[in-house]
mmCIF file of C-alpha atoms and ligand atoms in Angstrom:
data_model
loop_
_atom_site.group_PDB
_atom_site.id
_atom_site.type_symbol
_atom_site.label_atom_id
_atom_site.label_comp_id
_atom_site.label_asym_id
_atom_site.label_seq_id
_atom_site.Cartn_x
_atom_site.Cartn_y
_atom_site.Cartn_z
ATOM 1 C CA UNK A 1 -3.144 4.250 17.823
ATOM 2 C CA UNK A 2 -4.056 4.704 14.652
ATOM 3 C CA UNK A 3 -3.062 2.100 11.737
ATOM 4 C CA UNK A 4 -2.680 2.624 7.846
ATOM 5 C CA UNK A 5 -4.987 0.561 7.130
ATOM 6 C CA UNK A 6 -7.025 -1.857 9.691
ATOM 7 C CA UNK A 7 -8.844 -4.794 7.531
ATOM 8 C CA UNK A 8 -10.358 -6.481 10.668
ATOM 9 C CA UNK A 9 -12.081 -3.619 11.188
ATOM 10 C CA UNK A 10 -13.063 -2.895 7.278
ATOM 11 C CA UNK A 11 -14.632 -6.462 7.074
ATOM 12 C CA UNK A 12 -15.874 -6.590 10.648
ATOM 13 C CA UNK A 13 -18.627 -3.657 8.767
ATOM 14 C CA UNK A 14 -19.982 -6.896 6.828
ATOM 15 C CA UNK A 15 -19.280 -9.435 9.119
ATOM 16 C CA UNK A 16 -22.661 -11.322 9.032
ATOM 17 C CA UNK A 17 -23.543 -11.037 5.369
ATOM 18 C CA UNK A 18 -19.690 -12.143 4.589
ATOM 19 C CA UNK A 19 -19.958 -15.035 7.059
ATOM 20 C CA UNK A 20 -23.920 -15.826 5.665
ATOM 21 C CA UNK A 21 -22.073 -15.759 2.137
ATOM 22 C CA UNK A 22 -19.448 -18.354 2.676
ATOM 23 C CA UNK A 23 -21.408 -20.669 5.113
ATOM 24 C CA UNK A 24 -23.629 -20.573 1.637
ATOM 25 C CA UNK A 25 -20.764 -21.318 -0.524
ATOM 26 C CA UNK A 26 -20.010 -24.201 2.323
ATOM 27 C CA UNK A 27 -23.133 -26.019 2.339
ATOM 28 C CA UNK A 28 -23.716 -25.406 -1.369
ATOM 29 C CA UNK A 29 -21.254 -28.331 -2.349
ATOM 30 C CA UNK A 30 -19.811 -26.217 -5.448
ATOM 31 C CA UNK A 31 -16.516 -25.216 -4.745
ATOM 32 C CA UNK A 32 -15.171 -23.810 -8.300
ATOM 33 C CA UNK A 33 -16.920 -22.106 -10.759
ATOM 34 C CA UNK A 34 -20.465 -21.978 -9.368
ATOM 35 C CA UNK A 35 -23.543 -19.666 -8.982
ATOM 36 C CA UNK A 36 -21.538 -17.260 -6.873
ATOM 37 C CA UNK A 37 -18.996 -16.796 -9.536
ATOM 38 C CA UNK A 38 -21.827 -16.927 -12.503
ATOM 39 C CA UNK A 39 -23.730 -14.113 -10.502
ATOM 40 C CA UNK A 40 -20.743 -11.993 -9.216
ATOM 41 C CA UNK A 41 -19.560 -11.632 -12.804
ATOM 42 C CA UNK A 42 -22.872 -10.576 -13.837
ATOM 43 C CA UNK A 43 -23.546 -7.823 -11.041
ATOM 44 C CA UNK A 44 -19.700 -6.577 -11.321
ATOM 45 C CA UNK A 45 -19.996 -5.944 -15.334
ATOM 46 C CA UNK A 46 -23.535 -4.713 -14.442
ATOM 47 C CA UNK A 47 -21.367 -1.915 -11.984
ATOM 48 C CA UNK A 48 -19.033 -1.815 -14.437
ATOM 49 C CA UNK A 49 -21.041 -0.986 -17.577
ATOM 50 C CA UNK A 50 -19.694 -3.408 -19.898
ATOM 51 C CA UNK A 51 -21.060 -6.031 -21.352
ATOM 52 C CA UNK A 52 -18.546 -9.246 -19.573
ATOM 53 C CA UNK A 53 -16.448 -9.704 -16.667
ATOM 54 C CA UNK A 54 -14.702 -13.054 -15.784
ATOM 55 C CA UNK A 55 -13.066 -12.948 -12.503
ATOM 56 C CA UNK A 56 -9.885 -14.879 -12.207
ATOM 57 C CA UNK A 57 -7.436 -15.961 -9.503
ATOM 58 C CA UNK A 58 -5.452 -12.076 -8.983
ATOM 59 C CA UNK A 59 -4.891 -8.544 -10.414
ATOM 60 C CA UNK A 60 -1.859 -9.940 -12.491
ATOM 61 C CA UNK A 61 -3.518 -12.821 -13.636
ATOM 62 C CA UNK A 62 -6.128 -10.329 -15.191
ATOM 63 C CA UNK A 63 -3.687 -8.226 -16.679
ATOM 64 C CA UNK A 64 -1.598 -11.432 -18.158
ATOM 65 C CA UNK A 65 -4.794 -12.490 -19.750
ATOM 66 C CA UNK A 66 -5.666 -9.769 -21.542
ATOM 67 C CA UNK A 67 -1.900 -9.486 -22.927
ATOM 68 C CA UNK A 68 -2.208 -13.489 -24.070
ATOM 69 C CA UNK A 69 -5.130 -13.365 -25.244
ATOM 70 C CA UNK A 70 -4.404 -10.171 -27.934
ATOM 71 C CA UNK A 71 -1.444 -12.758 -28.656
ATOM 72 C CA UNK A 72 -3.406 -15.553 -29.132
ATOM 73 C CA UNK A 73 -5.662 -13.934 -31.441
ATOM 74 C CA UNK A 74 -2.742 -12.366 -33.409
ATOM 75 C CA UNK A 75 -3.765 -9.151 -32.514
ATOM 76 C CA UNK A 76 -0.651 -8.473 -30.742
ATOM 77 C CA UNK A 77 2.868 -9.973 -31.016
ATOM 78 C CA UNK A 78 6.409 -10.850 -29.222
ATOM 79 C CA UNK A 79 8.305 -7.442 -29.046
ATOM 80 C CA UNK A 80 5.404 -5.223 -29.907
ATOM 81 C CA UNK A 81 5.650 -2.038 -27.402
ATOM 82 C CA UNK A 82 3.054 -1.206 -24.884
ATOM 83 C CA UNK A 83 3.068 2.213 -23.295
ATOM 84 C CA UNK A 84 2.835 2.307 -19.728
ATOM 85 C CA UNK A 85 2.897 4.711 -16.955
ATOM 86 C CA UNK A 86 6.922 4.830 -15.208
ATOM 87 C CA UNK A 87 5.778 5.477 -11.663
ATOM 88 C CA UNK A 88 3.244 2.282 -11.632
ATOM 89 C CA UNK A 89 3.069 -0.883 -9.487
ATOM 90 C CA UNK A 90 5.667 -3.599 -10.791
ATOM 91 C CA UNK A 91 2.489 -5.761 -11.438
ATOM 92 C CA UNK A 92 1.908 -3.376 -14.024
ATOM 93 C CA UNK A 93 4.641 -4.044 -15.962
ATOM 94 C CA UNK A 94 5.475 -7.835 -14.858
ATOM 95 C CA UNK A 95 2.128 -8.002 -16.957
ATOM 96 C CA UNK A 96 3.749 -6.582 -20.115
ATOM 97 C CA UNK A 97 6.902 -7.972 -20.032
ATOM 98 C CA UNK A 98 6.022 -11.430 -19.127
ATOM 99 C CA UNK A 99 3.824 -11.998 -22.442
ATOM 100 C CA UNK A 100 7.433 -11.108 -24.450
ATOM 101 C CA UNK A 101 6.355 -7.421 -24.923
ATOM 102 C CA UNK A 102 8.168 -4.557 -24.718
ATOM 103 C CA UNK A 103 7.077 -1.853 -21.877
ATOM 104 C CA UNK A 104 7.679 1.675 -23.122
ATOM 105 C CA UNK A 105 7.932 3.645 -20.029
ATOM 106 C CA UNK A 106 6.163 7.308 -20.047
ATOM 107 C CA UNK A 107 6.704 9.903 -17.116
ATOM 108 C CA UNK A 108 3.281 10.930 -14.973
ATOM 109 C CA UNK A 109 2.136 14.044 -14.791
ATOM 110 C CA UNK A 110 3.945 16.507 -11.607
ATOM 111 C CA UNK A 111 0.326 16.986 -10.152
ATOM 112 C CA UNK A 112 -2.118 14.628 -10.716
ATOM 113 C CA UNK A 113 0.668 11.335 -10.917
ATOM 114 C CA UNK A 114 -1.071 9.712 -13.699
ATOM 115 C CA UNK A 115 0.567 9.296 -17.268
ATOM 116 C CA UNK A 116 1.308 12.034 -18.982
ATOM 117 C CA UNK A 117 -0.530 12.531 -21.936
ATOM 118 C CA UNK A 118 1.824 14.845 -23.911
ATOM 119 C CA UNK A 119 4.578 12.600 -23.441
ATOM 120 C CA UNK A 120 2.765 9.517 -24.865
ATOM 121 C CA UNK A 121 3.064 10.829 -28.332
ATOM 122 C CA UNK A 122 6.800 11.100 -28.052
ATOM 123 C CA UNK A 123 6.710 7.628 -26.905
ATOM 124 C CA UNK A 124 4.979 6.117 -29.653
ATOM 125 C CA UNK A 125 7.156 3.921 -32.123
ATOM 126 C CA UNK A 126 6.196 1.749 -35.150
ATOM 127 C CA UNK A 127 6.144 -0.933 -33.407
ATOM 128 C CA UNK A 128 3.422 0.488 -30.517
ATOM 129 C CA UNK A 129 0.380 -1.380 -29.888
ATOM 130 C CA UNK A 130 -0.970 -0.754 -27.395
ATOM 131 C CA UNK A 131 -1.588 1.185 -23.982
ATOM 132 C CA UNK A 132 -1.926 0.598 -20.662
ATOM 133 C CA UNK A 133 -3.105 3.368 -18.351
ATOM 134 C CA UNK A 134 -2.975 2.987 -14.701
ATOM 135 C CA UNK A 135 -5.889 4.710 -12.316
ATOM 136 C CA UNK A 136 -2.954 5.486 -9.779
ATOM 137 C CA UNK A 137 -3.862 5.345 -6.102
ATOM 138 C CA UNK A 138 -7.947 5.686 -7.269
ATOM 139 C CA UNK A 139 -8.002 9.036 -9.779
ATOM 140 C CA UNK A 140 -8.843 8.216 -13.444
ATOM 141 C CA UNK A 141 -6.351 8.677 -15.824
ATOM 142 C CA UNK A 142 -7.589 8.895 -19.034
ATOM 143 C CA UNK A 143 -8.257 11.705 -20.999
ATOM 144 C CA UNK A 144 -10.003 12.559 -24.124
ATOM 145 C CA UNK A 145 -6.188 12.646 -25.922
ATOM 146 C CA UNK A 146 -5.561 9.035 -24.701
ATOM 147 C CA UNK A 147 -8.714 8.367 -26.367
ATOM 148 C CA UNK A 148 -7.861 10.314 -29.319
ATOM 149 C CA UNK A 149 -4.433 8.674 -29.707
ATOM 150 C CA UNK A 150 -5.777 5.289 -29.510
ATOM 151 C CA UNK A 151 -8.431 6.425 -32.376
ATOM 152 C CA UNK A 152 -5.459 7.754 -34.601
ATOM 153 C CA UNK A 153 -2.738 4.974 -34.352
ATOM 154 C CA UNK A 154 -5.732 2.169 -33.744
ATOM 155 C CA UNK A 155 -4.180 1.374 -30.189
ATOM 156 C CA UNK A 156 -5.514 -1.451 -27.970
ATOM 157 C CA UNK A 157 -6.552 0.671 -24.850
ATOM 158 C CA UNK A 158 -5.938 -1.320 -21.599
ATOM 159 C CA UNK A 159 -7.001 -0.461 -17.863
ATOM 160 C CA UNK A 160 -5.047 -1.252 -15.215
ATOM 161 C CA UNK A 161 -8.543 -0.767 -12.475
ATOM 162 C CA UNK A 162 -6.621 -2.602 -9.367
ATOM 163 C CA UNK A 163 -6.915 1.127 -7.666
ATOM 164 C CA UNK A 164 -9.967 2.356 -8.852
ATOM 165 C CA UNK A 165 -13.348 0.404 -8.421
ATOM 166 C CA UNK A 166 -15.986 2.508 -8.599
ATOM 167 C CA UNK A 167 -14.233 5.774 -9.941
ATOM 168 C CA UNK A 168 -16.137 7.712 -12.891
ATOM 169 C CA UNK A 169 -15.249 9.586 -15.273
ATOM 170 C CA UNK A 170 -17.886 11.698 -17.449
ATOM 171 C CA UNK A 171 -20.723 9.056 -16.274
ATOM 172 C CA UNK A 172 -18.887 6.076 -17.347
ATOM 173 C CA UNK A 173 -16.859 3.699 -14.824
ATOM 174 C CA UNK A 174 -13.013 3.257 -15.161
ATOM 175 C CA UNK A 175 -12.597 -0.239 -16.300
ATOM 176 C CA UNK A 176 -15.581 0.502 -18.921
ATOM 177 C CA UNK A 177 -13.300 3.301 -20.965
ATOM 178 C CA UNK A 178 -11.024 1.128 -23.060
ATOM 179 C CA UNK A 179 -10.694 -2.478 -25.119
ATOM 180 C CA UNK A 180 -10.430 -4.581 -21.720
ATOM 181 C CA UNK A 181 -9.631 -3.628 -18.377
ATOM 182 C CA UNK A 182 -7.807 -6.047 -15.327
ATOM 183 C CA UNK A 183 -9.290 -5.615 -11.681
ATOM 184 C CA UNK A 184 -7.653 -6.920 -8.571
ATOM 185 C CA UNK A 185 -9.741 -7.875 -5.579
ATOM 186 C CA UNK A 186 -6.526 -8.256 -3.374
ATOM 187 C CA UNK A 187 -7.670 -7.522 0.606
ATOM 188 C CA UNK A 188 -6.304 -4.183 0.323
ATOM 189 C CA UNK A 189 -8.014 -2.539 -2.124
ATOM 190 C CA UNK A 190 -11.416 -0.621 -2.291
ATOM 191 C CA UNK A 191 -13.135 -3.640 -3.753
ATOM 192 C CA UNK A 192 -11.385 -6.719 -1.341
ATOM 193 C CA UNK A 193 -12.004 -9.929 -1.171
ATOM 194 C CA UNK A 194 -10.425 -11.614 1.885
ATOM 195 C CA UNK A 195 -7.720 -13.694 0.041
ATOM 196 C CA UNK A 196 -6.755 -13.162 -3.616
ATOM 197 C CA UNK A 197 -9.131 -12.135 -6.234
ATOM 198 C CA UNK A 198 -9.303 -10.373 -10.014
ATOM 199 C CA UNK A 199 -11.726 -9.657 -13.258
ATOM 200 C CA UNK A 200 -11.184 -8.755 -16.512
ATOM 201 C CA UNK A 201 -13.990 -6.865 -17.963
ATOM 202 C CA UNK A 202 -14.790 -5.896 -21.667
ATOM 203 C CA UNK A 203 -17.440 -4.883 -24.522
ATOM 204 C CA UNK A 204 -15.412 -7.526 -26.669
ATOM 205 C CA UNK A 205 -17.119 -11.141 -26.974
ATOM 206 C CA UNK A 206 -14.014 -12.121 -28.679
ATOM 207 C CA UNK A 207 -12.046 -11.232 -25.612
ATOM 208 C CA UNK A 208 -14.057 -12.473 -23.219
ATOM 209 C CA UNK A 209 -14.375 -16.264 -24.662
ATOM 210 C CA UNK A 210 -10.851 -16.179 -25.487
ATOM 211 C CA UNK A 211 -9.696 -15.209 -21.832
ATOM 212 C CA UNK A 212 -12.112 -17.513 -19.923
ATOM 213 C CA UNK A 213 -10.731 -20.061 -21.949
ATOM 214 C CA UNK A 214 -7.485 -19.397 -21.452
ATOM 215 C CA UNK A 215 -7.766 -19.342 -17.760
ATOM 216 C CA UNK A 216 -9.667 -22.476 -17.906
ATOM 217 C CA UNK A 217 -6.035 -24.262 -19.252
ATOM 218 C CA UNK A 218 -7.091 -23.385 -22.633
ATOM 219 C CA UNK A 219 -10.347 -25.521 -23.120
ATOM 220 C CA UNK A 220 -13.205 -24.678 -25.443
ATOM 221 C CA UNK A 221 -15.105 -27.383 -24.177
ATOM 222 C CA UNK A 222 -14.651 -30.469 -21.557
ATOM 223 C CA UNK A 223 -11.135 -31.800 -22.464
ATOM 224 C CA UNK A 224 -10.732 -29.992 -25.944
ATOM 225 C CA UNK A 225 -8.206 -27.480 -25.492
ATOM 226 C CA UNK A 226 -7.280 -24.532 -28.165
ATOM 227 C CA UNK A 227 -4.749 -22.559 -26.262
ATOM 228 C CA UNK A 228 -1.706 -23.520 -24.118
ATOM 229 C CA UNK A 229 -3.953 -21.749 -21.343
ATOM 230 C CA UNK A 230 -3.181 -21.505 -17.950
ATOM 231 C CA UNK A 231 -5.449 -22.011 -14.302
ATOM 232 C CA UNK A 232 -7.012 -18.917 -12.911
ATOM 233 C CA UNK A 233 -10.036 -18.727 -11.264
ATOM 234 C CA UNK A 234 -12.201 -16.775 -8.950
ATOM 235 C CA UNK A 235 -12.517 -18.529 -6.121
ATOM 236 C CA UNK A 236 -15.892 -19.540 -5.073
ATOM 237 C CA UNK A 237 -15.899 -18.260 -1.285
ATOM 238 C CA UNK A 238 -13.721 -14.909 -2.825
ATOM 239 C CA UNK A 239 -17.086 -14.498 -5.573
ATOM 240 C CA UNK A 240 -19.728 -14.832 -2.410
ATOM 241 C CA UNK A 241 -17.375 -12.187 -0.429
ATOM 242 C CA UNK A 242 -17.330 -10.009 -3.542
ATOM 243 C CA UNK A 243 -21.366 -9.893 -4.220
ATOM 244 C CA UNK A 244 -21.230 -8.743 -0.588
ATOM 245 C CA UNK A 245 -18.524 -6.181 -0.529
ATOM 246 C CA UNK A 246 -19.633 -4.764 -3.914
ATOM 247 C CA UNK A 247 -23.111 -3.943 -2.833
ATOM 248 C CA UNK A 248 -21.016 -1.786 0.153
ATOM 249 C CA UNK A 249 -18.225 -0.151 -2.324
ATOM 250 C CA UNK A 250 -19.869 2.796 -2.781
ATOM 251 C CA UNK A 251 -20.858 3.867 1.001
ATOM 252 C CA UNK A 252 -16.823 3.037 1.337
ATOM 253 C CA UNK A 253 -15.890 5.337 -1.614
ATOM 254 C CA UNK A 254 -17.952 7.678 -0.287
ATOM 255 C CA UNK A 255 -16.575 7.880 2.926
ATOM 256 C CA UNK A 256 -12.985 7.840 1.309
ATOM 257 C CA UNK A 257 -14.041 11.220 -0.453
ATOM 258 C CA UNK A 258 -15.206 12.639 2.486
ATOM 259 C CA UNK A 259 -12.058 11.898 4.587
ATOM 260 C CA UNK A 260 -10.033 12.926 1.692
ATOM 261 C CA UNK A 261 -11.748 16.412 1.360
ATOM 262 C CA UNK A 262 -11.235 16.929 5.175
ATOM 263 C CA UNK A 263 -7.476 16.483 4.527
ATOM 264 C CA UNK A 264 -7.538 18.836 1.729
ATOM 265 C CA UNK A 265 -9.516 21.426 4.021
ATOM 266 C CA UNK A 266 -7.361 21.087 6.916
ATOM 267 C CA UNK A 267 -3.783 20.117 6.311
ATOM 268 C CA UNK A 268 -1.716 23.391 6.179
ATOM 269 C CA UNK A 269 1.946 23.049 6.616
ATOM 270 C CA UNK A 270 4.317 24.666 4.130
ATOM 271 C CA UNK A 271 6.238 21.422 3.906
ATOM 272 C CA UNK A 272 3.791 19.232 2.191
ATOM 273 C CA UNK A 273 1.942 18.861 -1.224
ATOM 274 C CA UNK A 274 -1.443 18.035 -1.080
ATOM 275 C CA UNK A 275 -2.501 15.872 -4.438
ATOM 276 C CA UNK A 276 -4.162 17.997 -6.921
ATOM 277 C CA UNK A 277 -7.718 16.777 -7.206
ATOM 278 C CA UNK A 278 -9.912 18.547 -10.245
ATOM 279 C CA UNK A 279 -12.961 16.441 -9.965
ATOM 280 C CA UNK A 280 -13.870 14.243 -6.846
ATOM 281 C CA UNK A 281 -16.500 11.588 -9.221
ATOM 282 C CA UNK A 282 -12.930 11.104 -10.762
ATOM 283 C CA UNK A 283 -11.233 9.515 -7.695
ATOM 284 C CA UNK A 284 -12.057 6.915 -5.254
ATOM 285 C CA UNK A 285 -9.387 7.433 -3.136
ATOM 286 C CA UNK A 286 -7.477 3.899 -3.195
ATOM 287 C CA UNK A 287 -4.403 5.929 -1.525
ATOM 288 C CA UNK A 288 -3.825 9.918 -0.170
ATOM 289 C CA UNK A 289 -0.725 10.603 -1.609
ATOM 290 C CA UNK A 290 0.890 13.934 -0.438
ATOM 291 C CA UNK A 291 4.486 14.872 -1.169
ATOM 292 C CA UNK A 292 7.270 15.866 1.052
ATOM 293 C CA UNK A 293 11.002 16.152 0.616
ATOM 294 C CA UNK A 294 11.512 15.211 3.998
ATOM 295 C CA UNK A 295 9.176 12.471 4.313
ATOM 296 C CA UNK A 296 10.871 10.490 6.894
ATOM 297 C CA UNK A 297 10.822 12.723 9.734
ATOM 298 C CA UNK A 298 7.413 13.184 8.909
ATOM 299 C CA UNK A 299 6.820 9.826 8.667
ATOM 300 C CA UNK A 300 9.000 9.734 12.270
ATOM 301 C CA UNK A 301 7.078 12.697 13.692
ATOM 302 C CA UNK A 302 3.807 11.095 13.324
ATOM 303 C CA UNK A 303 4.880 7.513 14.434
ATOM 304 C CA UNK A 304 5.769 9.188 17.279
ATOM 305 C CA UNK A 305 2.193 10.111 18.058
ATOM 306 C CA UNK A 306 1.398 6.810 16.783
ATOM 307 C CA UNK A 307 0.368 7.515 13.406
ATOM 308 C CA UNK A 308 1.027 4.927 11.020
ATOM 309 C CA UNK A 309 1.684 5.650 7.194
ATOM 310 C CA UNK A 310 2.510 3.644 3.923
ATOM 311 C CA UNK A 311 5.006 4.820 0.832
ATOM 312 C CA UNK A 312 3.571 4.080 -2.410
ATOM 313 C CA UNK A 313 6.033 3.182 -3.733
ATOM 314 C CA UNK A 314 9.780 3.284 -2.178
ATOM 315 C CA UNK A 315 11.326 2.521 -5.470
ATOM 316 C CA UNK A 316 9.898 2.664 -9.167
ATOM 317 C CA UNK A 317 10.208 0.028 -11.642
ATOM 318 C CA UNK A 318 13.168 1.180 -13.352
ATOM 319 C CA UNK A 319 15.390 1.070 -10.690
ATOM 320 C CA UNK A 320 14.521 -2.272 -9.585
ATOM 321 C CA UNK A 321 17.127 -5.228 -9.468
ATOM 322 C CA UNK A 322 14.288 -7.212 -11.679
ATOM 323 C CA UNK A 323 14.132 -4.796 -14.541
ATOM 324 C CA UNK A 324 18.240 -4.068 -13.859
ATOM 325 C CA UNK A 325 18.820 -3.665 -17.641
ATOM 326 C CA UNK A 326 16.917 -0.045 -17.202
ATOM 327 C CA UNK A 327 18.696 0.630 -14.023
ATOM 328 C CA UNK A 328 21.031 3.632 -15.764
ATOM 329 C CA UNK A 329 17.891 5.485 -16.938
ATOM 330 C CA UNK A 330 16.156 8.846 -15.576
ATOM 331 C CA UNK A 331 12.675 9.494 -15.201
ATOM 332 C CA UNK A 332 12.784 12.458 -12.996
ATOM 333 C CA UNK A 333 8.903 12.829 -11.909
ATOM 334 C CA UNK A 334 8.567 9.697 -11.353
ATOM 335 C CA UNK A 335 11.981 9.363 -9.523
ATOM 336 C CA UNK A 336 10.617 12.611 -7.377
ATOM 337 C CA UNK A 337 7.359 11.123 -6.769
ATOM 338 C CA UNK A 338 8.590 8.194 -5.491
ATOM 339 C CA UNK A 339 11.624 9.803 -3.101
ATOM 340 C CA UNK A 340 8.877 11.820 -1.455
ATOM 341 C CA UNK A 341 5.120 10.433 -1.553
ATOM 342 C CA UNK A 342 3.359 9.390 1.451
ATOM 343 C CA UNK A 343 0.278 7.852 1.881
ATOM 344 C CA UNK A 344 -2.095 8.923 4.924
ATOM 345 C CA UNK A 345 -4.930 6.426 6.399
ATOM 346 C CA UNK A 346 -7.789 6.346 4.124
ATOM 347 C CA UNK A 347 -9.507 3.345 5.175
ATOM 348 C CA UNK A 348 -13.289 4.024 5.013
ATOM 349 C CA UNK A 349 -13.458 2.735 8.771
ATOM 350 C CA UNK A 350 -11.362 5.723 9.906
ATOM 351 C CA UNK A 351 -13.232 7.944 12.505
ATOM 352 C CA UNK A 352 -13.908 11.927 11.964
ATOM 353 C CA UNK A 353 -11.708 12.224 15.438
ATOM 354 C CA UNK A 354 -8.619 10.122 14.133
ATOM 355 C CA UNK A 355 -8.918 12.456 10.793
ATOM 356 C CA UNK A 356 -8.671 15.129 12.713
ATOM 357 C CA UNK A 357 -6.057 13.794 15.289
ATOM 358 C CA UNK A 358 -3.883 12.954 11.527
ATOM 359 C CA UNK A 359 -4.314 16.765 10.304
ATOM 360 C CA UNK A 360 -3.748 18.455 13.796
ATOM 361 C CA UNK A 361 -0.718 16.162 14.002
ATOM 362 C CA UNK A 362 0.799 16.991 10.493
ATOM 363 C CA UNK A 363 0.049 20.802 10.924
ATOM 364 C CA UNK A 364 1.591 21.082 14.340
ATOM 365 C CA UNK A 365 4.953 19.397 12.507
ATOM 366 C CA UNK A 366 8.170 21.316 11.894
ATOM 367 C CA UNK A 367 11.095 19.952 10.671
HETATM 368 C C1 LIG B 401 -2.643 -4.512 -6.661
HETATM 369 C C2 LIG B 401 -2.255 -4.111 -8.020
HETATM 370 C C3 LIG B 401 -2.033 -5.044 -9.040
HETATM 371 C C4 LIG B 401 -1.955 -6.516 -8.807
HETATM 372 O O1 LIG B 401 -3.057 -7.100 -8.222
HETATM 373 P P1 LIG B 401 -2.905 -8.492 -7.448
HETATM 374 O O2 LIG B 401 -4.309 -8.914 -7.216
HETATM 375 O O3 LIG B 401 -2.152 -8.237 -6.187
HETATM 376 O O4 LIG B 401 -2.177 -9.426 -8.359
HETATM 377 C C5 LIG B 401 -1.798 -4.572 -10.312
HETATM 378 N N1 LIG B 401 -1.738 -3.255 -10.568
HETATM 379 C C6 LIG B 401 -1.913 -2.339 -9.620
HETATM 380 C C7 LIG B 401 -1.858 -0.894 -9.984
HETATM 381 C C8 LIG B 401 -2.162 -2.719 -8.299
HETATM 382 O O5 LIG B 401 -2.318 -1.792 -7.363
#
């Protein structure tokens, strides 16, 4: 049997410097906020290659922040537009719309699924502030013309990094590239705690005080508060896990690359897309995304030889009951992308001999 994703056996790698970490955090007597926090915020901006991180309770949570705290520095306001990728996560854009801005949705490029830069500029109103690019299933989506548009207009440039620790592009890190970037440390991910987990990180010192105090209920110093803040934290025992898992990410990435080049080498079957990859520093491989119009009997086929897969995502944002006052629109990539994509097992525990039991099975498939 081979599962989509098997965590036990991802953490199980670590198991005695994870348990040596949190028996630490046990018998240290500092729950919240201590030296495992102070020093996993230091190495992960140190990875990073910007000058702060402050972790915080989730991915969402990061993204929130950043949002609030443009607001609360009157950098951004209620109603201002943020552009934002159409085929994302809904976290994505819970982020945007929850803070009383307005998500502009832009169509992903056909190939590569990230946002397409060519359509941005037809997106951009005069009320635009801001955008939020997405490193979709681990490959880095900005380009030079993000950057460029950003320069023009004098966009805020936010990363959305929940997908892509580790990922560079042109020797700098994803979550280094714009204003502020949110990372989620959910289990899942390449960079997983085991509970919930998230950073923002940033050159901005501005930024950085604002959002830690924000997260700390608002409070600039013991019982003064400035903001109508909110409670999210990095767990102590989640920080301690983190230092652990972070000094590991890039053996994992690494061995996500390699799995996902043996895919690209060996899958041959007329009835699926493989994802078009130009350069392999520029994806960590969060997800393996291939396309197939008829992705359930796939999906059937391999159960069958008990091969388990994942669909990233079943339905995009716009069609969700939550966001049902977009429910008439069309977004045809992203409507295509989602009808079709499947995700393989990428888990950096998977053998060479299930990879190749997963490619044998998908080539010997006819539908
Ligand atoms: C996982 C994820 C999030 C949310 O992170 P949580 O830690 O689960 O809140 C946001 N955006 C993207 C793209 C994600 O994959």
């Amino acid at each position: 049997m081979i599962p989509f994703l098997d965590l036990r056996k991802t953490n199980l790698q670590y198991s005695k410097e994870i348990k040596e970490a949190i028996n630490r955090v046990v018998e240290s007597g500092i729950y919240i906020q201590g030296d495992e926090n102070r020093l996993f915020e230091e190495e992960y901006s140190n990875f990073i290659g910007t000058r702060f991180a402050i972790g915080c309770g989730n991915g969402l949570n990061a993204l929130s922040l950043i949002f609030k705290a443009y607001k609360e520095l009157g950098i951004l306001r209620e109603g201002d537009h943020v552009i934002v990728p159409a085929n994302t996560y809904i976290a994505t854009i819970l982020s945007i719309s929850g803070n009383g801005l307005i998500p502009i949705l832009v169509e992903p490029d056909k190939d590569t699924y990230q946002i397409d830069s060519q359509k941005i500029e037809e997106a951009i109103t005069p009320q635009t502030k801001a955008i939020l690019i997405v490193h979709l299933y681990g490959q880095c989506a900005y380009t030079d013309k993000i950057g460029d548009i950003c320069k023009k207009h004098n966009f805020i440039l936010i990363e959305d990094n929940a997908q892509a620790h580790g990922c560079i592009i042109k020797g700098r890190r994803t979550g280094s590239l714009g204003h502020a970037a949110a990372h989620s440390f959910y289990p899942t991910k390449n960079l997983g705690a085991i509970g919930d987990g998230g950073a923002v990180t940033t050159d901005d010192p501005l930024i950085a005080t604002t959002i830690r105090s924000i997260a700390n209920y608002g409070s600039v110093s013991k019982n003064m508060f400035r903001y109508k803040g909110t409670n999210s934290r990095l767990d102590e025992i989640q920080a301690a896990v983190l230092r652990v898992k972070l000094k590991h990410l890039e053996e994992d990435n690494d061995r996500r690359k390699h799995i996902a080049k043996e895919y690209i080498k060996g899958i041959d079957n007329i009835n699926i897309k493989l994802p078009v990859i130009s350069d392999f520093d520029a994806h960590v491989f969060h997800q393996f995304p291939i396309l197939c119009e008829k992705r359930e009997l796939l999906m059937r086929h391999l159960e069958n030889k008990r091969i388990y897969t994942a669909i990233h995502y079943p339905l995009p944002p716009h069609l969700q009951e939550c966001y049902r006052e977009w429910n008439h629109r069309h977004y045809p990539v992203t409507e295509y992308i989602h009808a079709n994509e499947l995700s393989l097992p990428i888990s950096p525990v998977l053998t060479q001999s299930e990879v190749t039991e997963i490619i044998t099975a998908i080539n010997n498939w006819e539908e």
